[in-house]
mmCIF file of C-alpha atoms and ligand atoms in Angstrom:
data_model
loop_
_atom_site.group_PDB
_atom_site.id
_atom_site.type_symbol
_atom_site.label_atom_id
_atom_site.label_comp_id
_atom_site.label_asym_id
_atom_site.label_seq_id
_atom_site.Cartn_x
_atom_site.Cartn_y
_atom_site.Cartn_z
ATOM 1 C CA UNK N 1 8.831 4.933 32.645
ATOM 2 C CA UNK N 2 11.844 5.791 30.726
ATOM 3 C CA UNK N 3 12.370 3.642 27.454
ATOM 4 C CA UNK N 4 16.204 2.692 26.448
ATOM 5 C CA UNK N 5 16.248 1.185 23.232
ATOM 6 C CA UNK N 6 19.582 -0.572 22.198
ATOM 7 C CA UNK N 7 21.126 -0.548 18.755
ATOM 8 C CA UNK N 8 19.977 -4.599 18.182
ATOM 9 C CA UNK N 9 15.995 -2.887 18.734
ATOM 10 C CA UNK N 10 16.485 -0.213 16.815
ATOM 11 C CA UNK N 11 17.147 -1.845 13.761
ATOM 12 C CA UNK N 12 13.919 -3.062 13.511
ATOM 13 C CA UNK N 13 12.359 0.782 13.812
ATOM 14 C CA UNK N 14 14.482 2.383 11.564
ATOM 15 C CA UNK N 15 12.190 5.410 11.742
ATOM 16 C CA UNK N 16 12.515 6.309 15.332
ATOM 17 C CA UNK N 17 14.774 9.093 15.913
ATOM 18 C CA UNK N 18 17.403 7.364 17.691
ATOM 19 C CA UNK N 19 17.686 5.703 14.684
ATOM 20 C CA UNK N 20 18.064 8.696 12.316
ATOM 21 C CA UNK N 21 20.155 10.288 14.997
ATOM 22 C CA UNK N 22 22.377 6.892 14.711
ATOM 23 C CA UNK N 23 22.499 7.247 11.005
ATOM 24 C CA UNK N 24 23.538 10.882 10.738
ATOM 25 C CA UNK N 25 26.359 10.033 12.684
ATOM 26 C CA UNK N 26 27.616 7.370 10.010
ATOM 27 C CA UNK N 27 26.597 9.887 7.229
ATOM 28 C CA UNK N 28 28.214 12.806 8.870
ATOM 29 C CA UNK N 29 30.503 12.035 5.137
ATOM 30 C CA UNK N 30 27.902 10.426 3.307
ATOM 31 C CA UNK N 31 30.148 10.595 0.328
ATOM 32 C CA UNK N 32 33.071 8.886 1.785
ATOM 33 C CA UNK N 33 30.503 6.579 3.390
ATOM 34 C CA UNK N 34 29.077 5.353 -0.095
ATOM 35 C CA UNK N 35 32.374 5.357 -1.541
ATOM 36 C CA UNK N 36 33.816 2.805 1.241
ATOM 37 C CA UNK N 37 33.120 -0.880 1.243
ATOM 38 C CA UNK N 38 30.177 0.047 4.221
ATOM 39 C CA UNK N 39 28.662 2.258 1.851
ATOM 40 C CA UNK N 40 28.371 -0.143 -1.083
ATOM 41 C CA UNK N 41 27.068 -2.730 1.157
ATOM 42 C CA UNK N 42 24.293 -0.734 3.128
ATOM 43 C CA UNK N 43 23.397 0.064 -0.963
ATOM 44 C CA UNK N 44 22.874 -3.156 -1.632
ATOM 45 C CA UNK N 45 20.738 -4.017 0.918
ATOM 46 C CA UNK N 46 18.690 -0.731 0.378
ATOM 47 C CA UNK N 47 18.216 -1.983 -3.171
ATOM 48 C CA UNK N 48 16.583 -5.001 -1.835
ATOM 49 C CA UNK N 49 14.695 -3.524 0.832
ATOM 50 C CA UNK N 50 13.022 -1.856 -1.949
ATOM 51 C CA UNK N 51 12.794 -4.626 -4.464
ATOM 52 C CA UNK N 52 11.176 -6.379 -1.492
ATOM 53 C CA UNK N 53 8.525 -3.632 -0.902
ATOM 54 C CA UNK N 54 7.874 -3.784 -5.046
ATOM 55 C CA UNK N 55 7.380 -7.492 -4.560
ATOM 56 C CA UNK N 56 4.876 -6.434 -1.533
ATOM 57 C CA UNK N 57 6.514 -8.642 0.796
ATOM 58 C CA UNK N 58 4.588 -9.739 3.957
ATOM 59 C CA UNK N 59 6.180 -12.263 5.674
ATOM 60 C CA UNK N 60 9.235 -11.820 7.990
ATOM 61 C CA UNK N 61 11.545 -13.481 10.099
ATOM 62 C CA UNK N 62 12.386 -12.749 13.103
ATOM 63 C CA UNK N 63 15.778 -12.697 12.444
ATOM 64 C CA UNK N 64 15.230 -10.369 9.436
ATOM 65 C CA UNK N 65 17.064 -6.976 11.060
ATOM 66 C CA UNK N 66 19.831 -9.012 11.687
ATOM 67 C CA UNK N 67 21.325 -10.145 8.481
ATOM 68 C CA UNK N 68 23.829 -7.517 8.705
ATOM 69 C CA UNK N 69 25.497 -5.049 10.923
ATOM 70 C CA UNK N 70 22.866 -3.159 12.584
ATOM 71 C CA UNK N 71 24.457 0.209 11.243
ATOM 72 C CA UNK N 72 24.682 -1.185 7.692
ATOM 73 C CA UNK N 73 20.570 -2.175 7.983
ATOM 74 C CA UNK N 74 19.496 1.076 9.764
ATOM 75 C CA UNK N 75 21.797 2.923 7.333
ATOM 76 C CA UNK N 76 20.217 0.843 4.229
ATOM 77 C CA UNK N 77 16.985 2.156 5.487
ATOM 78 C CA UNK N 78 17.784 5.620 4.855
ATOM 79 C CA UNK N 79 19.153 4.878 1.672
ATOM 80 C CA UNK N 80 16.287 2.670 0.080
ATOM 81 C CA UNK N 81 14.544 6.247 0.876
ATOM 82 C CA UNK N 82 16.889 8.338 -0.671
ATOM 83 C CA UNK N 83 16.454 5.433 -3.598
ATOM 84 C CA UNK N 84 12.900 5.923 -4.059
ATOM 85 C CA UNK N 85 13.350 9.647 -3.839
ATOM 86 C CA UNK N 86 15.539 9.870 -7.277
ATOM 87 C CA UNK N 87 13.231 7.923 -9.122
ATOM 88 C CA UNK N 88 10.198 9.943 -8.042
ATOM 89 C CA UNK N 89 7.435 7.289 -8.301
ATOM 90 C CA UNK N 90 4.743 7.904 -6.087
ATOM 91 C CA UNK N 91 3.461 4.015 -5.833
ATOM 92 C CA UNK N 92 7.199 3.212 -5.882
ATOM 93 C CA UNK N 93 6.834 5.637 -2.368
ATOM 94 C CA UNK N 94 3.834 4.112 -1.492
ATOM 95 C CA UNK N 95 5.182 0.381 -1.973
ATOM 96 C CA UNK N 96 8.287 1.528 0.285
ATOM 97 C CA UNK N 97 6.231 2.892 2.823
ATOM 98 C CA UNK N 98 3.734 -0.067 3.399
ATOM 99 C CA UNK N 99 6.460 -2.269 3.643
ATOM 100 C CA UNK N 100 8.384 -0.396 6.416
ATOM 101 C CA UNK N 101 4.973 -0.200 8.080
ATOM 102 C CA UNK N 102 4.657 -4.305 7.781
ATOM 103 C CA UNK N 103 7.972 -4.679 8.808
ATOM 104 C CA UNK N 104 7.950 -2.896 11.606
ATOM 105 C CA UNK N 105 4.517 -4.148 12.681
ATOM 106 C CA UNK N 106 5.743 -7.801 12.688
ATOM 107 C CA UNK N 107 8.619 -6.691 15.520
ATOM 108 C CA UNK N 108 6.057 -4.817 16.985
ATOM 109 C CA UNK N 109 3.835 -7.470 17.929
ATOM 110 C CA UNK N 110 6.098 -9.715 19.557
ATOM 111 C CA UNK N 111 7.211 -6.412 21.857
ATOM 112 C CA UNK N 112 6.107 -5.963 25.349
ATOM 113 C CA UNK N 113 2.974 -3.727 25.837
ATOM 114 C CA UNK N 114 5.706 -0.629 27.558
ATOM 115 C CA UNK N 115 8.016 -0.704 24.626
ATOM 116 C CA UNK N 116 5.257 -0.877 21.469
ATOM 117 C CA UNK N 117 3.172 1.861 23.826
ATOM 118 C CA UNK N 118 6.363 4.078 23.292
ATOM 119 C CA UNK N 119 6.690 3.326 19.673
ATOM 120 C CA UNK N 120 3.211 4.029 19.041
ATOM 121 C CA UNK N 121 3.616 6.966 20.792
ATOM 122 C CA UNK N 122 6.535 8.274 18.599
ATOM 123 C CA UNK N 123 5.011 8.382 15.689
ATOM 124 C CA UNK N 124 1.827 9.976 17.467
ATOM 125 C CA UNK N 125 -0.656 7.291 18.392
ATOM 126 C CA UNK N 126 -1.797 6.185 21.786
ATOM 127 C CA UNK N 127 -3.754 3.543 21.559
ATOM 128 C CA UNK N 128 -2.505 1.502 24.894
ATOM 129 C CA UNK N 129 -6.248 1.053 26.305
ATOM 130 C CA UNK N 130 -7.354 -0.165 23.484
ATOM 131 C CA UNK N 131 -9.745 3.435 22.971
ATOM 132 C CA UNK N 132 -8.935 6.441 20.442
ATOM 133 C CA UNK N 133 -11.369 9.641 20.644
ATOM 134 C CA UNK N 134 -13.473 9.545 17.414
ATOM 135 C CA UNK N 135 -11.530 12.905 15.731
ATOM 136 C CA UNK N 136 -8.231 10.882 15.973
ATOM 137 C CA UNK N 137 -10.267 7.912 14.618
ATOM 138 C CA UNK N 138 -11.624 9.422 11.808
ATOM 139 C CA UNK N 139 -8.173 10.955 10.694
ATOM 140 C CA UNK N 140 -6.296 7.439 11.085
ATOM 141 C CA UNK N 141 -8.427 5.132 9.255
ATOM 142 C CA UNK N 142 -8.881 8.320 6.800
ATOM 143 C CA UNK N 143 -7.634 5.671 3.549
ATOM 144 C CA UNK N 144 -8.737 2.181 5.335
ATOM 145 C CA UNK N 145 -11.648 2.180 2.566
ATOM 146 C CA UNK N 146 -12.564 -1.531 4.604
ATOM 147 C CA UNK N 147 -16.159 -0.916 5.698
ATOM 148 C CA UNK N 148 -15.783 -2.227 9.192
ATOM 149 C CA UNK N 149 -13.619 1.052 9.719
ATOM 150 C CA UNK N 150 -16.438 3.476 8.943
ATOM 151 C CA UNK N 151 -17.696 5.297 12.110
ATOM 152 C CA UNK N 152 -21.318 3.644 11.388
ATOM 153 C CA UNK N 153 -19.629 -0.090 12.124
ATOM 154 C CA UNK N 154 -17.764 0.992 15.080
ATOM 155 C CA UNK N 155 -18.146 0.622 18.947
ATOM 156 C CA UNK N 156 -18.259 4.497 19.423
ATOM 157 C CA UNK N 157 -19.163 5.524 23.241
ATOM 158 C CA UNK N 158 -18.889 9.027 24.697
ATOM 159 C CA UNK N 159 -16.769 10.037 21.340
ATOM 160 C CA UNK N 160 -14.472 6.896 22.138
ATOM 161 C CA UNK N 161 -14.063 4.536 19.555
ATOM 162 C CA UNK N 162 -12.983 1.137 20.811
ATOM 163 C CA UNK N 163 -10.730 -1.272 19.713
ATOM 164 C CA UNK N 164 -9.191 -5.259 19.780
ATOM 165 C CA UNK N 165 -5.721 -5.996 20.320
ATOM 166 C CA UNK N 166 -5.309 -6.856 15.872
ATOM 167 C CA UNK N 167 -7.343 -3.934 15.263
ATOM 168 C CA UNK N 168 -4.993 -1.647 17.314
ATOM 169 C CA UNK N 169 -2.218 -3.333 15.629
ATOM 170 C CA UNK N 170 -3.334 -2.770 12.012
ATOM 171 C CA UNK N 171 -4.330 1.096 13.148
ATOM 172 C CA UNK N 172 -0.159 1.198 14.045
ATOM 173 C CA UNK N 173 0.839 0.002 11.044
ATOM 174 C CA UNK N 174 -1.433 2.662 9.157
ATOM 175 C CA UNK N 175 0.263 5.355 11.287
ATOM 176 C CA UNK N 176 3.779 4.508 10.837
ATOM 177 C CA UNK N 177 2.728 4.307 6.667
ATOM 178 C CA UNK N 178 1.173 7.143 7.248
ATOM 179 C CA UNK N 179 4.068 8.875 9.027
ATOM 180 C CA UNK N 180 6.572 7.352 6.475
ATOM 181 C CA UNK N 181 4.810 8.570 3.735
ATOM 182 C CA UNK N 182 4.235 12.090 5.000
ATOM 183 C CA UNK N 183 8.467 12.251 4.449
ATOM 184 C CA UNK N 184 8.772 11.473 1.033
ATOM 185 C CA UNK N 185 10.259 11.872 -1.009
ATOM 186 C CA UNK N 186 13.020 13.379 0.488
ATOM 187 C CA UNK N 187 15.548 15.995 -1.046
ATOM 188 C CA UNK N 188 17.903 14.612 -2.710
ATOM 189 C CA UNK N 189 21.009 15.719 -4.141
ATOM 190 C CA UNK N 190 21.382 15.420 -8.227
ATOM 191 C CA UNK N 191 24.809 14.081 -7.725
ATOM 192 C CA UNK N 192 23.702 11.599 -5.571
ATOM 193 C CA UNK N 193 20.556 10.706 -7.473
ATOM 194 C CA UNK N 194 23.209 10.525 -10.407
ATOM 195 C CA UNK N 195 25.113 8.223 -8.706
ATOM 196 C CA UNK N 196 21.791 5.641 -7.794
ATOM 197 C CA UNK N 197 20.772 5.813 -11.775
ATOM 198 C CA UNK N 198 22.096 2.302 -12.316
ATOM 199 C CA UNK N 199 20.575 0.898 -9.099
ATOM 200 C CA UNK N 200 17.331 3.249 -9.601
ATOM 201 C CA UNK N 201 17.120 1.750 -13.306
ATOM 202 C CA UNK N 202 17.235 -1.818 -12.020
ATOM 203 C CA UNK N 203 14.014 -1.110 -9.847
ATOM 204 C CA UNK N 204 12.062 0.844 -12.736
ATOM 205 C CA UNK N 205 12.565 -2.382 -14.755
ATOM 206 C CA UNK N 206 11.660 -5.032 -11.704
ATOM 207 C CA UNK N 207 8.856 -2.995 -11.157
ATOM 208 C CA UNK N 208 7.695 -2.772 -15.070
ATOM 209 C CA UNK N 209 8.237 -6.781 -15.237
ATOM 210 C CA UNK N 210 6.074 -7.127 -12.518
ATOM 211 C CA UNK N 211 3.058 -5.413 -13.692
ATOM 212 C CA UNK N 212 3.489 -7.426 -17.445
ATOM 213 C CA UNK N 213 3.849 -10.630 -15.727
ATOM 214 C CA UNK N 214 0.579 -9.650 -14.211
ATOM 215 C CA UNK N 215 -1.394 -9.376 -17.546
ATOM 216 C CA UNK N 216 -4.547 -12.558 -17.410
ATOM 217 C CA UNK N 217 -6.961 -13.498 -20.517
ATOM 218 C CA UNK N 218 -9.522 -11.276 -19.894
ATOM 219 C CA UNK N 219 -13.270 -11.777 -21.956
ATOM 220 C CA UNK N 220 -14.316 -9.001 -22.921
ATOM 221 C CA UNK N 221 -17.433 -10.137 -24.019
ATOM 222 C CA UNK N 222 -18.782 -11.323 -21.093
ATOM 223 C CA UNK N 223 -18.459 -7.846 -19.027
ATOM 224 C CA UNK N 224 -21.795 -7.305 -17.601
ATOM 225 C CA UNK N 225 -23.859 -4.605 -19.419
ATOM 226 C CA UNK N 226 -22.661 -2.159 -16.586
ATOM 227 C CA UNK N 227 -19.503 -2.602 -16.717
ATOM 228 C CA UNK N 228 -19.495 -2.688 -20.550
ATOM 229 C CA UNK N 229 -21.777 0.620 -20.530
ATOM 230 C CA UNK N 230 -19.051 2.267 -18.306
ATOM 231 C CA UNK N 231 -16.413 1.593 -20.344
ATOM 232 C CA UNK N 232 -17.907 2.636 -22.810
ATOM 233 C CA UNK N 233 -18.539 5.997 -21.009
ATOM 234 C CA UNK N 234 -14.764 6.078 -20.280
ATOM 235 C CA UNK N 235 -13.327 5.432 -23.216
ATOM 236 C CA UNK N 236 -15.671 7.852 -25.169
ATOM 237 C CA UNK N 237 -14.219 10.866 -22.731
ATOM 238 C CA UNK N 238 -16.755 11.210 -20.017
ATOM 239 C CA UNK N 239 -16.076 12.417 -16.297
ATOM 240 C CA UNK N 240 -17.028 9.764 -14.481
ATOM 241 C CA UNK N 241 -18.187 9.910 -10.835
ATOM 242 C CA UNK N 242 -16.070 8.290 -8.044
ATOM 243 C CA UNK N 243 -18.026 5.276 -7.876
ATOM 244 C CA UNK N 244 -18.258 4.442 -11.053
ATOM 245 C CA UNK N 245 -14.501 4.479 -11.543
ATOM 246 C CA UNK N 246 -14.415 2.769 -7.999
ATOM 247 C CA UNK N 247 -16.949 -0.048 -9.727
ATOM 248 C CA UNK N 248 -15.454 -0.462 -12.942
ATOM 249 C CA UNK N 249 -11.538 -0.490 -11.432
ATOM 250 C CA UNK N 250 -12.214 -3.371 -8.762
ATOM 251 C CA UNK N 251 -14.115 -4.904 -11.292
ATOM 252 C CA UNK N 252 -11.247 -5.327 -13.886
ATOM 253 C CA UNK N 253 -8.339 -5.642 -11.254
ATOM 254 C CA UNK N 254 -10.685 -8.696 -9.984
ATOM 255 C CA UNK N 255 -10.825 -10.736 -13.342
ATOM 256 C CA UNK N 256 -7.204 -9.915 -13.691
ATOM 257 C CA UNK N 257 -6.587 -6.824 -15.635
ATOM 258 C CA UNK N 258 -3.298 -5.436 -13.893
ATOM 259 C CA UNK N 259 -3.015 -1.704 -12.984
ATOM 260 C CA UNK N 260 -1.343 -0.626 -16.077
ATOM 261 C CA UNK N 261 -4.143 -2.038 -18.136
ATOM 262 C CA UNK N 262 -7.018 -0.289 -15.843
ATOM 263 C CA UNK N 263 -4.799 2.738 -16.382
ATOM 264 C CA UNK N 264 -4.654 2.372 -19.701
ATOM 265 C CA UNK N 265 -8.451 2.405 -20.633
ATOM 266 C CA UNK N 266 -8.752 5.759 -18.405
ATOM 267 C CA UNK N 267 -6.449 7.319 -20.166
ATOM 268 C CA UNK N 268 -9.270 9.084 -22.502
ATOM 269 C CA UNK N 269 -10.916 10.894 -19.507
ATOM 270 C CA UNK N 270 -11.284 14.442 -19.396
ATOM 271 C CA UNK N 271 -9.419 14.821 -16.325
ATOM 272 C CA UNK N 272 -6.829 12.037 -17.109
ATOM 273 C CA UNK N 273 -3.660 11.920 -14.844
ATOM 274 C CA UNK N 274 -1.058 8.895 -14.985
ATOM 275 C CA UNK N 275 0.357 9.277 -11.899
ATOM 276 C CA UNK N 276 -2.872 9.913 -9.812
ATOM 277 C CA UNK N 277 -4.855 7.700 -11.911
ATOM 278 C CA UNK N 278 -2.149 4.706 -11.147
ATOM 279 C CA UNK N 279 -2.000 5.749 -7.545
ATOM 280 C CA UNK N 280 -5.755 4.889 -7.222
ATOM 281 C CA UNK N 281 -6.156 1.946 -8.972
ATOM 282 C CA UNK N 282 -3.364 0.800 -7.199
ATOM 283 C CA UNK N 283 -4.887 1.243 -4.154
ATOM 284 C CA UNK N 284 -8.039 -0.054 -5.363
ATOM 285 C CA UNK N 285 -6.241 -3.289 -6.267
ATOM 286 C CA UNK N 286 -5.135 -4.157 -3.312
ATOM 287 C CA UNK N 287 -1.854 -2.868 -2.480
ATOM 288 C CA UNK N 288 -3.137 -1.267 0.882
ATOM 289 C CA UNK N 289 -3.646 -5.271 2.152
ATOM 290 C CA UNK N 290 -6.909 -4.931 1.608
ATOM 291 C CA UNK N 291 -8.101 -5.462 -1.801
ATOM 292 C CA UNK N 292 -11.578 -4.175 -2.750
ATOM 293 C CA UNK N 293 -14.523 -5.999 -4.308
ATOM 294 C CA UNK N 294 -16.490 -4.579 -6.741
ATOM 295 C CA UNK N 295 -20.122 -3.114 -5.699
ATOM 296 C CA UNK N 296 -22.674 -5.954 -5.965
ATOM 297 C CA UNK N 297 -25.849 -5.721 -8.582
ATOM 298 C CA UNK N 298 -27.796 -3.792 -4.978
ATOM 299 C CA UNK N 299 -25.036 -1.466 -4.807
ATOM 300 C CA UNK N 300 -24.868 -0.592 -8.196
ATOM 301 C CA UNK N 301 -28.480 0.049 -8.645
ATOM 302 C CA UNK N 302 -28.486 2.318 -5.395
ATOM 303 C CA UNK N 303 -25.475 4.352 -7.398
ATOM 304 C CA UNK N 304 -27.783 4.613 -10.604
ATOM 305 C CA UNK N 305 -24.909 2.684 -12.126
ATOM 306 C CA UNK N 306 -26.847 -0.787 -13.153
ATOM 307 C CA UNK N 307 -28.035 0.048 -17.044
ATOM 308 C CA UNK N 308 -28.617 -1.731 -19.449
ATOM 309 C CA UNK N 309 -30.053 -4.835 -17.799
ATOM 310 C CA UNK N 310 -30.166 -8.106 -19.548
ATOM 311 C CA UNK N 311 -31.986 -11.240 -19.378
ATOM 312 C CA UNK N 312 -28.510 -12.731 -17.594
ATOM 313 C CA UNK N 313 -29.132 -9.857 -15.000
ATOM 314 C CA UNK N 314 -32.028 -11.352 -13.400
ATOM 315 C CA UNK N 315 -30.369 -14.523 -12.526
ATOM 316 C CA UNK N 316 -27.154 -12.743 -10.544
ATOM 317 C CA UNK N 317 -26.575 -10.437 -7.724
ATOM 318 C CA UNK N 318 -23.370 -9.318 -8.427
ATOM 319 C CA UNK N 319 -21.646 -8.171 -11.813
ATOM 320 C CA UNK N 320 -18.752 -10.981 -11.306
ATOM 321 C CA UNK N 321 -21.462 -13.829 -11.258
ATOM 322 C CA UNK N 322 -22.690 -12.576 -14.693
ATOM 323 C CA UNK N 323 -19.521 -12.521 -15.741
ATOM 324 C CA UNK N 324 -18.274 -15.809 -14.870
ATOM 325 C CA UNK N 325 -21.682 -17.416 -15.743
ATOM 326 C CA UNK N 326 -21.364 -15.744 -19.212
ATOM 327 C CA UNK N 327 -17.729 -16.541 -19.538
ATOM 328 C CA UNK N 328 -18.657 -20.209 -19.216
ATOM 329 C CA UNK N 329 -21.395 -20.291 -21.132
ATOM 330 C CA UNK N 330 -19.088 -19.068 -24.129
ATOM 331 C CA UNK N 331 -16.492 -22.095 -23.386
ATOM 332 C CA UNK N 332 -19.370 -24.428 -23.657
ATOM 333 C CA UNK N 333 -20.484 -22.936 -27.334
ATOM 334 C CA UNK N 334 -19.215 -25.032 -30.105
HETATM 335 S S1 SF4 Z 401 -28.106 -6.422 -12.656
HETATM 336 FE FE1 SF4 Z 401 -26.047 -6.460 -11.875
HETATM 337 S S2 SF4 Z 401 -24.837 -7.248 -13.551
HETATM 338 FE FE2 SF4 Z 401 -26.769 -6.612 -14.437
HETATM 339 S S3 SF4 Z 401 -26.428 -4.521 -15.131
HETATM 340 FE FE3 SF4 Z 401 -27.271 -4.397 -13.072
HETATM 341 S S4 SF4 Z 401 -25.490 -4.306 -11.750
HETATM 342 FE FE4 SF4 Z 401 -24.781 -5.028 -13.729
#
């Protein structure tokens, strides 16, 4: 079955190559493009498609694609990229990248089962049955850290995993991320990236606002002896081992540290690197859609990572109910 997709549909896949192959013919001039009233509009409206991906916006209309010219939004697609190329930031990539995927899954699920089968299958999934051979699997739902994607939780028959209409959904929405992200960042020209600076400066500064407005009272001295012990490890210049960073990073981002702040307190470790180290805990924290709990007291212990036990620790099963039981126990002190 051959699938036609018009310029209206395309606008809400951006990605596809009919799209790109739409857009090159607009930017066959890119320069005279951008300098033309077009230009500075599809600019615009890249500039918010990224300030909307910063702001990890999840809810769309359905009228979204069509708040301008389709040429002006497929073109501003292409240019929010070209945006977040110049300014280099990998989570700035990564924001971009899940919201494209969001976007496009929220078109996608209204679509009929033909049309989403073929967009699925252009970015190299086929998931139509509902059935994915486990090597496939594995490599899709490689950075789903959710525990009801590991292999062991799965419906896995004759090396076919299986899988429900929202679960094949959510596995398309890695894969286009996944697909986006394997594109950027892009090469740009430093003319052109010369030319963004004022726009690319704007979304340094939304982006810098965002993680200060994020900063919570923390108490520090209710962290469970744990989580106080690996700090302490941290900040005294050990190498700690995945987990522990994994425990002690979903542990802070939970009681409202914000990414910066987790950053900041790895930033004595042996191996420190800002723009790795932020890419994790930025994961960690949720900006995947799936935000991740810290290990319970069980969990810790089978990691070798509860020490230090206290008298508190006998009363909880998870580091955050010693912490909040402590935390209230110092509001009630006179
Ligand atoms: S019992 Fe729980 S809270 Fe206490 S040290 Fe062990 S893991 Fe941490």
């Amino acid at each position: 079955m051959v699938i036609a997709l018009d310029i209206k549909e395309l606008v809400k896949y951006p990605f596809l190559k009919e799209s790109e192959q739409l857009v090159r013919k607009q930017f066959e001039s890119l320069d005279r493009f951008l300098a033309g009233p077009r230009g500075g509009e599809a600019l615009k409206h890249a500039e918010e498609r990224v300030l909307d991906a910063l702001a990890g916006k999840k809810e769309f209309r359905d009228d979204e694609a069509h708040q301008v010219s389709p040429e002006i939004e497929i073109a501003s697609y292409a240019l929010a990229r070209m945006l977040v190329s110049c300014n280099g930031d990998r989570m700035l990539i990564d924001r971009l990248t899940r919201f494209e995927a969001r976007r496009a899954l929220h078109f996608l699920e209204a679509e009929e089962p033909e049309k989403k089968q073929y967009i699925a299958q252009s970015v190299g999934l086929d998931i139509g049955r509902g059935t994915i051979p486990v090597s496939g699997y594995v490599e899709l739902v490689a950075q789903l850290r959710d525990s009801r994607w590991r292999l062991i939780n799965r419906d896995v028959r004759a090396g076919i995993v299986t899988l429900d209409t929202d679960e094949r959904d959510e596995l398309l929405r890695e894969r286009i991320r996944v697909v986006l992200t394997r594109q950027l960042p892009l090469k740009v020209p430093k003319s052109l990236c010369e030319q963004f600076a004022p726009i690319t400066a704007g979304i340094t500064a939304a982006y810098q606002q965002q993680i200060l407005e994020q900063f919570g009272a923390v108490e520090e001295n209710a962290f469970p002896p744990c989580i106080g012990s690996l700090i302490a490890a941290i900040t005294a210049g050990t190498n700690l081992p995945h987990m522990g960073r994994f425990a002690v990073t979903a542990f802070l981002h939970t009681i409202g540290l914000s990414p910066t702040e987790i950053v900041g307190m790895f930033q004595r470790a042996p191996d420190f690197d800002v723009g790795k180290t932020m890419y994790q805990v930025e994961h960690i924290s949720g900006r995947s859609g799936t935000e991740y709990t810290p290990p319970s007291c069980a969990t810790m212990r089978t990691f070798g990572l509860c020490v230090n036990r206290e008298k508190l620790c006998e009363r909880v099963s998870h580091p955050l109910s010693y912490y909040r039981i402590k935390k209230n126990d110092k509001k009630k002190q006179p």
